[in-house]
Amino acid sequence: MQAHTLAAYALAAYSRAMVFVELTPFADFRREHWTDEDFRAFQSFPLVSPEAGDLIPGGGGLRKVRWAAQGRGKRGGSRIICYGKVSGNQIYLVYGYVKSEREDLTPRQVKALADLTRDLKNG
């Protein structure tokens, strides 16, 4: 697998450590659209609900999480594409976009992200 990992860090809750791994496309999104406080709030969400979000058809286990932007609700918020590797307590933050800028992922994008997910599963 090509090294796309930008950052990995652990967050503990209820004695279970969850490791978040940011891939470059997500990190770019986060820098442009979220404050550190927004990101911390998002990090606590998968700890309560590790299988949150809708499975993306053809996405190889990727999930799309709808996240409300400050004061805009879920419809005006962000979409976060993530993959949870339960065996390693890892959540890969793969990609993000703002709903007002993009309606959904294209089939080509889903395939590319599914290929990446396959690498994560095997790695």
mmCIF file with all atom_site columns, C-alpha atoms in Angstrom:
data_model
loop_
_atom_site.group_PDB
_atom_site.id
_atom_site.type_symbol
_atom_site.label_atom_id
_atom_site.label_alt_id
_atom_site.label_comp_id
_atom_site.label_asym_id
_atom_site.label_entity_id
_atom_site.label_seq_id
_atom_site.pdbx_PDB_ins_code
_atom_site.Cartn_x
_atom_site.Cartn_y
_atom_site.Cartn_z
_atom_site.occupancy
_atom_site.B_iso_or_equiv
_atom_site.pdbx_formal_charge
_atom_site.auth_seq_id
_atom_site.auth_comp_id
_atom_site.auth_asym_id
_atom_site.auth_atom_id
_atom_site.pdbx_PDB_model_num
ATOM 1   C CA . MET A 1 1   ? 0.000   0.000  0.000   1.00 0.00 ? 1   MET A CA 1
ATOM 2   C CA . GLN A 1 2   ? 1.260   3.430  -0.855  1.00 0.00 ? 2   GLN A CA 1
ATOM 3   C CA . ALA A 1 3   ? 1.924   5.524  2.240   1.00 0.00 ? 3   ALA A CA 1
ATOM 4   C CA . HIS A 1 4   ? -1.005  7.951  2.353   1.00 0.00 ? 4   HIS A CA 1
ATOM 5   C CA . THR A 1 5   ? -1.190  8.082  6.112   1.00 0.00 ? 5   THR A CA 1
ATOM 6   C CA . LEU A 1 6   ? -0.776  11.591 7.439   1.00 0.00 ? 6   LEU A CA 1
ATOM 7   C CA . ALA A 1 7   ? -1.458  11.067 11.107  1.00 0.00 ? 7   ALA A CA 1
ATOM 8   C CA . ALA A 1 8   ? -2.437  8.357  13.522  1.00 0.00 ? 8   ALA A CA 1
ATOM 9   C CA . TYR A 1 9   ? -3.413  8.967  17.114  1.00 0.00 ? 9   TYR A CA 1
ATOM 10  C CA . ALA A 1 10  ? -5.336  7.214  19.841  1.00 0.00 ? 10  ALA A CA 1
ATOM 11  C CA . LEU A 1 11  ? -8.375  8.331  21.768  1.00 0.00 ? 11  LEU A CA 1
ATOM 12  C CA . ALA A 1 12  ? -9.542  6.328  24.765  1.00 0.00 ? 12  ALA A CA 1
ATOM 13  C CA . ALA A 1 13  ? -13.081 5.876  26.034  1.00 0.00 ? 13  ALA A CA 1
ATOM 14  C CA . TYR A 1 14  ? -14.485 3.309  28.391  1.00 0.00 ? 14  TYR A CA 1
ATOM 15  C CA . SER A 1 15  ? -11.066 1.576  28.545  1.00 0.00 ? 15  SER A CA 1
ATOM 16  C CA . ARG A 1 16  ? -11.104 0.917  24.801  1.00 0.00 ? 16  ARG A CA 1
ATOM 17  C CA . ALA A 1 17  ? -8.530  2.751  22.745  1.00 0.00 ? 17  ALA A CA 1
ATOM 18  C CA . MET A 1 18  ? -9.532  3.712  19.231  1.00 0.00 ? 18  MET A CA 1
ATOM 19  C CA . VAL A 1 19  ? -6.832  4.680  16.769  1.00 0.00 ? 19  VAL A CA 1
ATOM 20  C CA . PHE A 1 20  ? -7.766  7.234  14.130  1.00 0.00 ? 20  PHE A CA 1
ATOM 21  C CA . VAL A 1 21  ? -5.708  7.215  10.954  1.00 0.00 ? 21  VAL A CA 1
ATOM 22  C CA . GLU A 1 22  ? -6.077  10.248 8.701   1.00 0.00 ? 22  GLU A CA 1
ATOM 23  C CA . LEU A 1 23  ? -5.393  9.732  5.039   1.00 0.00 ? 23  LEU A CA 1
ATOM 24  C CA . THR A 1 24  ? -4.194  12.703 3.023   1.00 0.00 ? 24  THR A CA 1
ATOM 25  C CA . PRO A 1 25  ? -7.513  13.502 1.246   1.00 0.00 ? 25  PRO A CA 1
ATOM 26  C CA . PHE A 1 26  ? -9.330  13.657 4.580   1.00 0.00 ? 26  PHE A CA 1
ATOM 27  C CA . ALA A 1 27  ? -6.565  15.714 6.212   1.00 0.00 ? 27  ALA A CA 1
ATOM 28  C CA . ASP A 1 28  ? -6.780  18.239 3.359   1.00 0.00 ? 28  ASP A CA 1
ATOM 29  C CA . PHE A 1 29  ? -10.552 18.481 3.831   1.00 0.00 ? 29  PHE A CA 1
ATOM 30  C CA . ARG A 1 30  ? -10.218 18.889 7.600   1.00 0.00 ? 30  ARG A CA 1
ATOM 31  C CA . ARG A 1 31  ? -7.660  21.693 7.354   1.00 0.00 ? 31  ARG A CA 1
ATOM 32  C CA . GLU A 1 32  ? -9.881  23.610 4.956   1.00 0.00 ? 32  GLU A CA 1
ATOM 33  C CA . HIS A 1 33  ? -13.284 23.103 6.588   1.00 0.00 ? 33  HIS A CA 1
ATOM 34  C CA . TRP A 1 34  ? -12.992 22.216 10.278  1.00 0.00 ? 34  TRP A CA 1
ATOM 35  C CA . THR A 1 35  ? -11.624 23.797 13.409  1.00 0.00 ? 35  THR A CA 1
ATOM 36  C CA . ASP A 1 36  ? -9.774  21.630 15.937  1.00 0.00 ? 36  ASP A CA 1
ATOM 37  C CA . GLU A 1 37  ? -12.923 21.713 18.069  1.00 0.00 ? 37  GLU A CA 1
ATOM 38  C CA . ASP A 1 38  ? -15.042 20.409 15.167  1.00 0.00 ? 38  ASP A CA 1
ATOM 39  C CA . PHE A 1 39  ? -12.582 17.577 14.673  1.00 0.00 ? 39  PHE A CA 1
ATOM 40  C CA . ARG A 1 40  ? -12.522 16.627 18.362  1.00 0.00 ? 40  ARG A CA 1
ATOM 41  C CA . ALA A 1 41  ? -16.320 16.476 18.357  1.00 0.00 ? 41  ALA A CA 1
ATOM 42  C CA . PHE A 1 42  ? -16.271 14.178 15.342  1.00 0.00 ? 42  PHE A CA 1
ATOM 43  C CA . GLN A 1 43  ? -13.640 11.925 16.934  1.00 0.00 ? 43  GLN A CA 1
ATOM 44  C CA . SER A 1 44  ? -15.880 11.207 19.903  1.00 0.00 ? 44  SER A CA 1
ATOM 45  C CA . PHE A 1 45  ? -18.797 10.179 17.681  1.00 0.00 ? 45  PHE A CA 1
ATOM 46  C CA . PRO A 1 46  ? -17.360 6.874  16.318  1.00 0.00 ? 46  PRO A CA 1
ATOM 47  C CA . LEU A 1 47  ? -16.416 5.850  19.854  1.00 0.00 ? 47  LEU A CA 1
ATOM 48  C CA . VAL A 1 48  ? -20.082 5.802  20.770  1.00 0.00 ? 48  VAL A CA 1
ATOM 49  C CA . SER A 1 49  ? -21.147 4.393  17.400  1.00 0.00 ? 49  SER A CA 1
ATOM 50  C CA . PRO A 1 50  ? -18.207 2.674  15.621  1.00 0.00 ? 50  PRO A CA 1
ATOM 51  C CA . GLU A 1 51  ? -20.452 1.450  12.827  1.00 0.00 ? 51  GLU A CA 1
ATOM 52  C CA . ALA A 1 52  ? -22.110 4.812  12.288  1.00 0.00 ? 52  ALA A CA 1
ATOM 53  C CA . GLY A 1 53  ? -22.969 5.985  8.833   1.00 0.00 ? 53  GLY A CA 1
ATOM 54  C CA . ASP A 1 54  ? -24.360 4.300  5.761   1.00 0.00 ? 54  ASP A CA 1
ATOM 55  C CA . LEU A 1 55  ? -22.456 1.543  4.000   1.00 0.00 ? 55  LEU A CA 1
ATOM 56  C CA . ILE A 1 56  ? -21.486 2.734  0.529   1.00 0.00 ? 56  ILE A CA 1
ATOM 57  C CA . PRO A 1 57  ? -22.644 0.233  -2.123  1.00 0.00 ? 57  PRO A CA 1
ATOM 58  C CA . GLY A 1 58  ? -19.561 -1.159 -3.863  1.00 0.00 ? 58  GLY A CA 1
ATOM 59  C CA . GLY A 1 59  ? -17.331 0.603  -1.323  1.00 0.00 ? 59  GLY A CA 1
ATOM 60  C CA . GLY A 1 60  ? -15.771 -2.477 0.243   1.00 0.00 ? 60  GLY A CA 1
ATOM 61  C CA . GLY A 1 61  ? -16.893 -1.602 3.770   1.00 0.00 ? 61  GLY A CA 1
ATOM 62  C CA . LEU A 1 62  ? -16.579 2.168  3.517   1.00 0.00 ? 62  LEU A CA 1
ATOM 63  C CA . ARG A 1 63  ? -19.191 4.195  5.352   1.00 0.00 ? 63  ARG A CA 1
ATOM 64  C CA . LYS A 1 64  ? -20.506 7.686  4.724   1.00 0.00 ? 64  LYS A CA 1
ATOM 65  C CA . VAL A 1 65  ? -21.121 9.634  7.913   1.00 0.00 ? 65  VAL A CA 1
ATOM 66  C CA . ARG A 1 66  ? -23.261 12.753 7.714   1.00 0.00 ? 66  ARG A CA 1
ATOM 67  C CA . TRP A 1 67  ? -21.850 15.318 10.096  1.00 0.00 ? 67  TRP A CA 1
ATOM 68  C CA . ALA A 1 68  ? -23.622 18.564 10.988  1.00 0.00 ? 68  ALA A CA 1
ATOM 69  C CA . ALA A 1 69  ? -21.569 21.682 10.485  1.00 0.00 ? 69  ALA A CA 1
ATOM 70  C CA . GLN A 1 70  ? -21.720 24.239 13.272  1.00 0.00 ? 70  GLN A CA 1
ATOM 71  C CA . GLY A 1 71  ? -25.161 25.849 13.016  1.00 0.00 ? 71  GLY A CA 1
ATOM 72  C CA . ARG A 1 72  ? -26.065 24.349 9.617   1.00 0.00 ? 72  ARG A CA 1
ATOM 73  C CA . GLY A 1 73  ? -27.542 20.943 10.441  1.00 0.00 ? 73  GLY A CA 1
ATOM 74  C CA . LYS A 1 74  ? -26.781 17.688 8.642   1.00 0.00 ? 74  LYS A CA 1
ATOM 75  C CA . ARG A 1 75  ? -28.128 18.856 5.270   1.00 0.00 ? 75  ARG A CA 1
ATOM 76  C CA . GLY A 1 76  ? -25.653 21.734 5.164   1.00 0.00 ? 76  GLY A CA 1
ATOM 77  C CA . GLY A 1 77  ? -22.861 19.809 6.777   1.00 0.00 ? 77  GLY A CA 1
ATOM 78  C CA . SER A 1 78  ? -20.043 17.508 5.837   1.00 0.00 ? 78  SER A CA 1
ATOM 79  C CA . ARG A 1 79  ? -19.858 13.978 4.536   1.00 0.00 ? 79  ARG A CA 1
ATOM 80  C CA . ILE A 1 80  ? -17.021 11.888 5.920   1.00 0.00 ? 80  ILE A CA 1
ATOM 81  C CA . ILE A 1 81  ? -15.943 8.674  4.252   1.00 0.00 ? 81  ILE A CA 1
ATOM 82  C CA . CYS A 1 82  ? -14.384 6.282  6.727   1.00 0.00 ? 82  CYS A CA 1
ATOM 83  C CA . TYR A 1 83  ? -13.475 2.658  7.193   1.00 0.00 ? 83  TYR A CA 1
ATOM 84  C CA . GLY A 1 84  ? -13.432 0.888  10.529  1.00 0.00 ? 84  GLY A CA 1
ATOM 85  C CA . LYS A 1 85  ? -10.990 -1.951 11.065  1.00 0.00 ? 85  LYS A CA 1
ATOM 86  C CA . VAL A 1 86  ? -12.648 -3.509 14.086  1.00 0.00 ? 86  VAL A CA 1
ATOM 87  C CA . SER A 1 87  ? -9.935  -6.089 14.784  1.00 0.00 ? 87  SER A CA 1
ATOM 88  C CA . GLY A 1 88  ? -7.374  -3.359 15.331  1.00 0.00 ? 88  GLY A CA 1
ATOM 89  C CA . ASN A 1 89  ? -9.724  -0.747 16.840  1.00 0.00 ? 89  ASN A CA 1
ATOM 90  C CA . GLN A 1 90  ? -8.793  1.504  13.938  1.00 0.00 ? 90  GLN A CA 1
ATOM 91  C CA . ILE A 1 91  ? -10.903 4.006  12.075  1.00 0.00 ? 91  ILE A CA 1
ATOM 92  C CA . TYR A 1 92  ? -9.462  5.244  8.810   1.00 0.00 ? 92  TYR A CA 1
ATOM 93  C CA . LEU A 1 93  ? -10.637 8.743  7.923   1.00 0.00 ? 93  LEU A CA 1
ATOM 94  C CA . VAL A 1 94  ? -10.410 8.488  4.166   1.00 0.00 ? 94  VAL A CA 1
ATOM 95  C CA . TYR A 1 95  ? -12.151 11.436 2.517   1.00 0.00 ? 95  TYR A CA 1
ATOM 96  C CA . GLY A 1 96  ? -14.423 14.353 3.314   1.00 0.00 ? 96  GLY A CA 1
ATOM 97  C CA . TYR A 1 97  ? -16.542 16.834 1.422   1.00 0.00 ? 97  TYR A CA 1
ATOM 98  C CA . VAL A 1 98  ? -19.072 19.560 2.088   1.00 0.00 ? 98  VAL A CA 1
ATOM 99  C CA . LYS A 1 99  ? -22.617 18.713 1.018   1.00 0.00 ? 99  LYS A CA 1
ATOM 100 C CA . SER A 1 100 ? -23.121 22.127 -0.573  1.00 0.00 ? 100 SER A CA 1
ATOM 101 C CA . GLU A 1 101 ? -20.056 21.585 -2.818  1.00 0.00 ? 101 GLU A CA 1
ATOM 102 C CA . ARG A 1 102 ? -20.701 17.987 -3.895  1.00 0.00 ? 102 ARG A CA 1
ATOM 103 C CA . GLU A 1 103 ? -23.861 15.903 -3.945  1.00 0.00 ? 103 GLU A CA 1
ATOM 104 C CA . ASP A 1 104 ? -22.255 12.475 -3.742  1.00 0.00 ? 104 ASP A CA 1
ATOM 105 C CA . LEU A 1 105 ? -19.257 10.406 -4.790  1.00 0.00 ? 105 LEU A CA 1
ATOM 106 C CA . THR A 1 106 ? -19.023 9.368  -8.430  1.00 0.00 ? 106 THR A CA 1
ATOM 107 C CA . PRO A 1 107 ? -18.875 5.641  -9.267  1.00 0.00 ? 107 PRO A CA 1
ATOM 108 C CA . ARG A 1 108 ? -15.229 6.144  -10.230 1.00 0.00 ? 108 ARG A CA 1
ATOM 109 C CA . GLN A 1 109 ? -14.442 7.691  -6.834  1.00 0.00 ? 109 GLN A CA 1
ATOM 110 C CA . VAL A 1 110 ? -16.239 4.856  -5.031  1.00 0.00 ? 110 VAL A CA 1
ATOM 111 C CA . LYS A 1 111 ? -14.175 2.303  -6.958  1.00 0.00 ? 111 LYS A CA 1
ATOM 112 C CA . ALA A 1 112 ? -10.904 4.108  -6.167  1.00 0.00 ? 112 ALA A CA 1
ATOM 113 C CA . LEU A 1 113 ? -11.784 4.324  -2.482  1.00 0.00 ? 113 LEU A CA 1
ATOM 114 C CA . ALA A 1 114 ? -12.891 0.662  -2.460  1.00 0.00 ? 114 ALA A CA 1
ATOM 115 C CA . ASP A 1 115 ? -9.489  -0.295 -3.904  1.00 0.00 ? 115 ASP A CA 1
ATOM 116 C CA . LEU A 1 116 ? -7.837  1.632  -1.093  1.00 0.00 ? 116 LEU A CA 1
ATOM 117 C CA . THR A 1 117 ? -10.068 -0.095 1.446   1.00 0.00 ? 117 THR A CA 1
ATOM 118 C CA . ARG A 1 118 ? -8.996  -3.463 0.088   1.00 0.00 ? 118 ARG A CA 1
ATOM 119 C CA . ASP A 1 119 ? -5.377  -2.433 0.727   1.00 0.00 ? 119 ASP A CA 1
ATOM 120 C CA . LEU A 1 120 ? -6.281  -1.376 4.285   1.00 0.00 ? 120 LEU A CA 1
ATOM 121 C CA . LYS A 1 121 ? -7.983  -4.713 4.955   1.00 0.00 ? 121 LYS A CA 1
ATOM 122 C CA . ASN A 1 122 ? -4.961  -6.640 3.754   1.00 0.00 ? 122 ASN A CA 1
ATOM 123 C CA . GLY A 1 123 ? -2.355  -4.393 5.340   1.00 0.00 ? 123 GLY A CA 1
#
